[in-house]
mmCIF file of C-alpha atoms in Angstrom:
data_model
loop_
_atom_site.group_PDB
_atom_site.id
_atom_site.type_symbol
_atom_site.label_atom_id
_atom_site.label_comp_id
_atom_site.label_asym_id
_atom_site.label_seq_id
_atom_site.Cartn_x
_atom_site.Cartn_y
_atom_site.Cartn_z
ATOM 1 C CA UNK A 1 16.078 -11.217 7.950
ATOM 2 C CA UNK A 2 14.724 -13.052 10.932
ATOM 3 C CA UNK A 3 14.502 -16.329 8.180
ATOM 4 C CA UNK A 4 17.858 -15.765 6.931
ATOM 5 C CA UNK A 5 19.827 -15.489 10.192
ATOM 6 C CA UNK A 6 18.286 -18.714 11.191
ATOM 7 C CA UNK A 7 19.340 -20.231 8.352
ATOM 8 C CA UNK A 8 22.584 -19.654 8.443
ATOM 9 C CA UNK A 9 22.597 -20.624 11.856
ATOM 10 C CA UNK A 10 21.521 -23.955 11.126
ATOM 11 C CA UNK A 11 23.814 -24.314 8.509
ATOM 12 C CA UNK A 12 26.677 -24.343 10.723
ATOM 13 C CA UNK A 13 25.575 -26.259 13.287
ATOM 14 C CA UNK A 14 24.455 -28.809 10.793
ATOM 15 C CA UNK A 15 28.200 -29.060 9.351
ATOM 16 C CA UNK A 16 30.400 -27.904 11.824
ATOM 17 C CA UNK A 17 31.292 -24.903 10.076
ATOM 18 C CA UNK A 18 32.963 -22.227 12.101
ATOM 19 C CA UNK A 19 31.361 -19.432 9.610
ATOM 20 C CA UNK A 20 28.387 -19.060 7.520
ATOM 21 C CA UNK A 21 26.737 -16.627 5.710
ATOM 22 C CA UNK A 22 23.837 -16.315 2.969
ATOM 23 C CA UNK A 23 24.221 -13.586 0.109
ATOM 24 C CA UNK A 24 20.934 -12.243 -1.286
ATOM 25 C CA UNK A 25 21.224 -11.701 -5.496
ATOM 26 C CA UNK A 26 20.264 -8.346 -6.256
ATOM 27 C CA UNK A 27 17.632 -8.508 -8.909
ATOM 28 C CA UNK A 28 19.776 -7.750 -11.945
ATOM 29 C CA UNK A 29 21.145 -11.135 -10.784
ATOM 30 C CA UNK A 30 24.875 -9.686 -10.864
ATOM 31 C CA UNK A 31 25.722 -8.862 -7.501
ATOM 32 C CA UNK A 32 25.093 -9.436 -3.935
ATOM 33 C CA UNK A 33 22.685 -7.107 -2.318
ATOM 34 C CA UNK A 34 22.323 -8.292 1.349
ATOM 35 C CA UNK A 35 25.043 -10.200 3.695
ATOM 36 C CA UNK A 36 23.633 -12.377 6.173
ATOM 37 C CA UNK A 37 26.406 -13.564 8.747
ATOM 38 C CA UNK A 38 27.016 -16.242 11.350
ATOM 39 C CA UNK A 39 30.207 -16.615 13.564
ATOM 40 C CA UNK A 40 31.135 -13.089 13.207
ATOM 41 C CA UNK A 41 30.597 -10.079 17.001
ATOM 42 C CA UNK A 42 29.892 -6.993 15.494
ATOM 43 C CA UNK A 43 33.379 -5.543 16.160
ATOM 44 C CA UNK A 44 34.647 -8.371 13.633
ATOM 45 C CA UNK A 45 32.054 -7.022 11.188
ATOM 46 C CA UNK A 46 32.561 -3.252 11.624
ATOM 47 C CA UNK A 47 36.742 -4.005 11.383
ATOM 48 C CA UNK A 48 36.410 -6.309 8.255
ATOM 49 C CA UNK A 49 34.384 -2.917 6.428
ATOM 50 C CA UNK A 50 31.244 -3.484 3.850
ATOM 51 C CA UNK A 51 29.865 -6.258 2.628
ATOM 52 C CA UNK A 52 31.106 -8.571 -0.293
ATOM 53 C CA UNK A 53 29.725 -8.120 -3.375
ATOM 54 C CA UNK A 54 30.217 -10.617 -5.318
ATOM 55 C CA UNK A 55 33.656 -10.967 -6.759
ATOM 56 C CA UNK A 56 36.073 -13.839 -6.526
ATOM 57 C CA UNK A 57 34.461 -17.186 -5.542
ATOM 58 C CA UNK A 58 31.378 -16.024 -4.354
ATOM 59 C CA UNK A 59 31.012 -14.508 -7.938
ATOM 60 C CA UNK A 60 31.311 -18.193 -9.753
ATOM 61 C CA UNK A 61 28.731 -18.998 -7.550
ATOM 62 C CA UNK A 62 26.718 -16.050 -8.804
ATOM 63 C CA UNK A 63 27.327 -17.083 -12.623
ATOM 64 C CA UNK A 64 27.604 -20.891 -12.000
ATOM 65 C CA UNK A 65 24.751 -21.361 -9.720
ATOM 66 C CA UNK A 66 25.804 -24.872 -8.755
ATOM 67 C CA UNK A 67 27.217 -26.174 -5.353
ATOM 68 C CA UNK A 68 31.450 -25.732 -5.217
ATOM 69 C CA UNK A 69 33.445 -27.258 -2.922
ATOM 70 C CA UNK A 70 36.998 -26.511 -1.918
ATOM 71 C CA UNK A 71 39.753 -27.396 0.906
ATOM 72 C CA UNK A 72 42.038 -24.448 0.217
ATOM 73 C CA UNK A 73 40.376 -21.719 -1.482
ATOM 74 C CA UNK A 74 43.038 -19.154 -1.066
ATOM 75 C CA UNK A 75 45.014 -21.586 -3.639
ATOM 76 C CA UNK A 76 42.010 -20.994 -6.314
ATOM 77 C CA UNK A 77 42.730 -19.370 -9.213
ATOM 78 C CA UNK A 78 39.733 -17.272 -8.991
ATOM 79 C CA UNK A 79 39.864 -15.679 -5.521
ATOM 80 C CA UNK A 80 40.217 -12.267 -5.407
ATOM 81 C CA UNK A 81 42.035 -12.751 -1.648
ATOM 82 C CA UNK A 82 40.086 -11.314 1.480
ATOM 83 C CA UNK A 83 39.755 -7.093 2.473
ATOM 84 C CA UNK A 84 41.836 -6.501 5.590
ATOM 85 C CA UNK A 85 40.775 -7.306 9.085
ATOM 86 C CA UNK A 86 39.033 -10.770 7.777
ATOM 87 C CA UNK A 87 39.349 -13.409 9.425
ATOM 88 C CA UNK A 88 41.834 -16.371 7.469
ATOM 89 C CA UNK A 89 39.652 -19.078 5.565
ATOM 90 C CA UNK A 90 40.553 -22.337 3.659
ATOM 91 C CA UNK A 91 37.626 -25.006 3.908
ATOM 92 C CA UNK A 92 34.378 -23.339 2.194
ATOM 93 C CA UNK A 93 31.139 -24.812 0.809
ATOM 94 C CA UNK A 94 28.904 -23.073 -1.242
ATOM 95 C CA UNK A 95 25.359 -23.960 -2.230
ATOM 96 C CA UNK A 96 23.009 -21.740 -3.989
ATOM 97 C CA UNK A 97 19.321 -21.055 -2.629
ATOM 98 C CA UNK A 98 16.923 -20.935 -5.553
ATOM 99 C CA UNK A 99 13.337 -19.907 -5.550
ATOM 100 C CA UNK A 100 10.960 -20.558 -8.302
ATOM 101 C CA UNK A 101 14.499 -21.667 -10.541
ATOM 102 C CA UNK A 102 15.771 -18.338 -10.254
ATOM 103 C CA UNK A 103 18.735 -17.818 -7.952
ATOM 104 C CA UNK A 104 17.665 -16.337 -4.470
ATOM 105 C CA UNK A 105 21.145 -15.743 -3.070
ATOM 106 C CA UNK A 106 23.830 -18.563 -2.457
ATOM 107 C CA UNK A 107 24.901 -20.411 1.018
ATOM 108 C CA UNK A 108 28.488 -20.072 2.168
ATOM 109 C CA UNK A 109 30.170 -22.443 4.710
ATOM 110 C CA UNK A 110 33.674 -22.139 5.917
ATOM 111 C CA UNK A 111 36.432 -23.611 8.228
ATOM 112 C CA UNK A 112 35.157 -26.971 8.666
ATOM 113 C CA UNK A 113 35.833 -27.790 12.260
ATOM 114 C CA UNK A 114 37.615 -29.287 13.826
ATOM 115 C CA UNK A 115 39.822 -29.189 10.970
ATOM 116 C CA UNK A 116 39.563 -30.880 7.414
ATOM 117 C CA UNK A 117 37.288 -29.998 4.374
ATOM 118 C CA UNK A 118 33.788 -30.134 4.235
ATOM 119 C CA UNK A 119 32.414 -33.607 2.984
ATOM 120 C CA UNK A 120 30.236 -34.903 -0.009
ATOM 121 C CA UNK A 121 27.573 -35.563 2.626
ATOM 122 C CA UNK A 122 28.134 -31.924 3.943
ATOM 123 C CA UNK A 123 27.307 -30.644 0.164
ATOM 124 C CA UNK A 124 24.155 -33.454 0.193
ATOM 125 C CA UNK A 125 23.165 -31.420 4.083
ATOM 126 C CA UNK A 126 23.244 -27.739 2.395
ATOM 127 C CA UNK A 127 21.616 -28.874 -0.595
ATOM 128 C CA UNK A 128 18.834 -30.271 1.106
ATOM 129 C CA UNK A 129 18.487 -27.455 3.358
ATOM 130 C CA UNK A 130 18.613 -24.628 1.304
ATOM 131 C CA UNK A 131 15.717 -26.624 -1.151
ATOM 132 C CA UNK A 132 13.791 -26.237 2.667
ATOM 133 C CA UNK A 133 15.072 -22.490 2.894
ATOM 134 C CA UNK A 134 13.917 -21.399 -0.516
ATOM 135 C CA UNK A 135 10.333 -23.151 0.643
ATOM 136 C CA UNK A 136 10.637 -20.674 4.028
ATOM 137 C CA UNK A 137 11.892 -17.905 2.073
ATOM 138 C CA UNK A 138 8.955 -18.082 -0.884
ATOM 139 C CA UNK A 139 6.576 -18.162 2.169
ATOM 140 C CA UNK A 140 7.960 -15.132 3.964
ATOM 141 C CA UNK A 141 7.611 -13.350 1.101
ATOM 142 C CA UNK A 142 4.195 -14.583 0.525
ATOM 143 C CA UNK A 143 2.826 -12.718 3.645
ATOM 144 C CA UNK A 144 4.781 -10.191 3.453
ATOM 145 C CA UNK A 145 3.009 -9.463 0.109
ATOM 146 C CA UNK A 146 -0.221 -9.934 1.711
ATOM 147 C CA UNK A 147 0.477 -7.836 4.258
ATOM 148 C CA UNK A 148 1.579 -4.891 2.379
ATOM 149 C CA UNK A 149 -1.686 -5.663 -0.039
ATOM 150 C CA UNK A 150 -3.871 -5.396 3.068
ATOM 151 C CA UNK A 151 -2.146 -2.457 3.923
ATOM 152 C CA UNK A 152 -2.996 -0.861 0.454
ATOM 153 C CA UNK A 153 -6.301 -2.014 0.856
ATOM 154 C CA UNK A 154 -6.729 -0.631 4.335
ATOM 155 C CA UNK A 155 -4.967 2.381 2.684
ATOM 156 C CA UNK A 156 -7.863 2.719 0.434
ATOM 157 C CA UNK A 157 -10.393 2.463 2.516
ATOM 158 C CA UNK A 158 -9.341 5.321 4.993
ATOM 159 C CA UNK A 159 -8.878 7.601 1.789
ATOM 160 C CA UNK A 160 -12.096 6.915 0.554
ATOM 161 C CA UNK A 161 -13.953 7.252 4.505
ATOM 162 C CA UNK A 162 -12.138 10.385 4.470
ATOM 163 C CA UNK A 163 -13.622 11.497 1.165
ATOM 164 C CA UNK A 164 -16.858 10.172 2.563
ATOM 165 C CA UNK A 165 -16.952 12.734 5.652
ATOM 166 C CA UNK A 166 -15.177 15.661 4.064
ATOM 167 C CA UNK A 167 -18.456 15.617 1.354
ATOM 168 C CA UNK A 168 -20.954 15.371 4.779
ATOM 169 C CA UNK A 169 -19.064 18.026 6.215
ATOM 170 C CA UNK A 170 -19.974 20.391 3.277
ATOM 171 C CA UNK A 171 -23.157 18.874 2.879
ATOM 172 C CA UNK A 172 -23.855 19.516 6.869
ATOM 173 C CA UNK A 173 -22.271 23.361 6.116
ATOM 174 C CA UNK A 174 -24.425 24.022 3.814
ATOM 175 C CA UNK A 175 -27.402 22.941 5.305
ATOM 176 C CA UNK A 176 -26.767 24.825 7.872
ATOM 177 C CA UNK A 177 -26.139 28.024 5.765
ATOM 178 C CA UNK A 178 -29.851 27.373 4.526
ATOM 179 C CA UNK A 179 -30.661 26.792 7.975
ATOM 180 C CA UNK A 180 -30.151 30.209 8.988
ATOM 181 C CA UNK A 181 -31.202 32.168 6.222
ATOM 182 C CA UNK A 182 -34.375 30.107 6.480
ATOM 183 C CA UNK A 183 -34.225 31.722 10.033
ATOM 184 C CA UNK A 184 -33.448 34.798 9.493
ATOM 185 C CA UNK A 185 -36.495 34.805 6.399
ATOM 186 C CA UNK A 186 -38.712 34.066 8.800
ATOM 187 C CA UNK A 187 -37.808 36.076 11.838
ATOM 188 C CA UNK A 188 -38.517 39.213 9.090
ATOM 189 C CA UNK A 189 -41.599 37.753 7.948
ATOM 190 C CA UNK A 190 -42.930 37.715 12.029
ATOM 191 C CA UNK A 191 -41.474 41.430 12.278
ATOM 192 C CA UNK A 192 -43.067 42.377 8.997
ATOM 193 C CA UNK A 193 -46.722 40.277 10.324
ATOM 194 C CA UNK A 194 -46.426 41.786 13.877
ATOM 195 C CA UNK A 195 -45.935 45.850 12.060
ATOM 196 C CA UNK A 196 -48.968 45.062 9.853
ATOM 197 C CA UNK A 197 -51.162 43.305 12.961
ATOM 198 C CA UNK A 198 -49.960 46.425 15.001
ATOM 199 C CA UNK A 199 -51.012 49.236 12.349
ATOM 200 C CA UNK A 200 -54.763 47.190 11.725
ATOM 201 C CA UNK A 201 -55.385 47.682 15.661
ATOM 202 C CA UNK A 202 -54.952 51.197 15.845
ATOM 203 C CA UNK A 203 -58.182 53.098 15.443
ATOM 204 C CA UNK A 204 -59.065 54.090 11.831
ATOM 205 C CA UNK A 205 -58.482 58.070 11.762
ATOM 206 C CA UNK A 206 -61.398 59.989 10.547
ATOM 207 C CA UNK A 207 -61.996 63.035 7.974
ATOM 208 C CA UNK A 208 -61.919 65.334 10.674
ATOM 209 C CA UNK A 209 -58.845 64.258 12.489
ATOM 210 C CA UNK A 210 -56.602 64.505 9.360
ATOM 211 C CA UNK A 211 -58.152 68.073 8.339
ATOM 212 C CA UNK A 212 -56.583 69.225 12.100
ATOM 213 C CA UNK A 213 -53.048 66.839 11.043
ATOM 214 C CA UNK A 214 -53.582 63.757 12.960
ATOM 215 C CA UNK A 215 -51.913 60.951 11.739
ATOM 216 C CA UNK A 216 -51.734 57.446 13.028
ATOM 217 C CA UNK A 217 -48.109 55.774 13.785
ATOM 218 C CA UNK A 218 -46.448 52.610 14.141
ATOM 219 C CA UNK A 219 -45.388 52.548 17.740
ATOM 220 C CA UNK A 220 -49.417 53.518 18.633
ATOM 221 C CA UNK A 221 -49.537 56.628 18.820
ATOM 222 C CA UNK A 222 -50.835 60.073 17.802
ATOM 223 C CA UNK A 223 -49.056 63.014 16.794
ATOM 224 C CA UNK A 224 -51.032 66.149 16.150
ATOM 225 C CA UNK A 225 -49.622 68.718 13.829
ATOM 226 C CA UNK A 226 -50.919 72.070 13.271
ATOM 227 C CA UNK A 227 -53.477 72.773 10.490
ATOM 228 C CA UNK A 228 -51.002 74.864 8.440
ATOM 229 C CA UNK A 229 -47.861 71.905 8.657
ATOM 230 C CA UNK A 230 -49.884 69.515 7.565
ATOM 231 C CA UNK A 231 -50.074 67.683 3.939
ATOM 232 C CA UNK A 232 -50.789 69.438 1.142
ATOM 233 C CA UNK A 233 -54.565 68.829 -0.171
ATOM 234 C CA UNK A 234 -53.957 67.193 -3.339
ATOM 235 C CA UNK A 235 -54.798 69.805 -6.601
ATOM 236 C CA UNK A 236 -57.681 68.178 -7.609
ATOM 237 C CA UNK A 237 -59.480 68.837 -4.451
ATOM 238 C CA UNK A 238 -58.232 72.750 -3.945
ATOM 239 C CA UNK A 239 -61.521 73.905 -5.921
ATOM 240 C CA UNK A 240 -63.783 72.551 -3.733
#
């Protein structure tokens, strides 16, 4: 809006107009979408209510698309009067803003001061200018559209770096889940190799020792049991 307001700006300066203001065409191309004002506080803006829309002689620029000029145009035939709280208005000059031959939004001048109408060299002024404004206002939108591409893009990217490191996170979980049972595997496989280099360094136990119940265990060493607790003889050997 920054390109707009100092449009209008210009505008009146240019022809000595004590108001201005640019309406933006909605894209249906049948009614005004945006107001853009110059020579109106705030307070006159809040009292006069919302923003035209179209109607009266700011519509036959709409449909007509050409530049109108007018002394008195409460005494056309096609105003629609003002809302309450606006300011009186007689001079006005309207030029329409096009972009690419479509209509962008139109140019409104009005009260030509100090007093009179607006001149034939005021209409050559607007058109001329808002030719230069529809150059501005293609170019605006030209980066603007870059910019929100590059923010897409950039958009992307961060989706796709965030896919990236949510797969190495899982990847880096389970590695680490292998990781320890790899760990724990092995920390069983030294218990299990300690037991079995413990049980080949105790002393072998002879014939006679297990007749009388002696028995070799795993934490070194001997129990002695009485003849009649111990094992069994197996039933081959009971014959002999």
């Amino acid at each position: 809006d920054s390109v707009l307001q100092t449009l209008v700006r210009i505008a009146a300066e240019l022809t000595g107009a004590r108001y201005s203001a640019l309406g933006v065409i909605d894209r249906a191309g049948n009614c005004l979408e945006r107001f853009v004002t110059h020579g109106l506080d705030d307070r006159a803006r809040s009292a006069i209510g919302p923003v035209p829309r179209g109607l009266g002689i700011l519509g036959v620029l709409i449909e007509e698309a050409r530049p109108l000029r007018l002394d008195d145009l409460t005494r056309d035939p096609r105003s629609v009067g003002f809302p309450p709280n606006h300011p009186p208005m007689h001079s006005f000059l309207g030029v329409p803003v096009m972009t690419r031959g479509v209509a962008f939004g139109n140019l409104y001048l009005a009260e030509k001061q100090p007093h009179g109408g607006f001149t034939e060299e005021d209409e050559e002024t607007m058109v001329l200018l808002a030719a230069q404004a529809a150059v501005a206002i293609e170019n605006a939108g030209s980066v603007q559209r870059d910019a929100l591409r590059r923010a897409v893009q950039a958009q992307e990217e961060r989706d796709a770096l965030a896919g990236q490191l949510s797969e190495a996170e899982t990847m880096l979980v389970e590695s680490e889940g292998q990781q320890n049972s790899l760990k724990q595997k092995a920390a069983l496989a030294d218990q299990l190799a300690a037991e079995n280099a413990e049980l080949a360094a105790q002393p072998p136990v002879t014939g006679a020792q297990y007749a009388q119940g002696v028995r070799p265990v795993r934490d070194s060493t001997l129990i002695v049991e009485h003849a009649d607790e111990a094992c069994p003889v197996p039933a081959a050997r009971q014959g002999s």
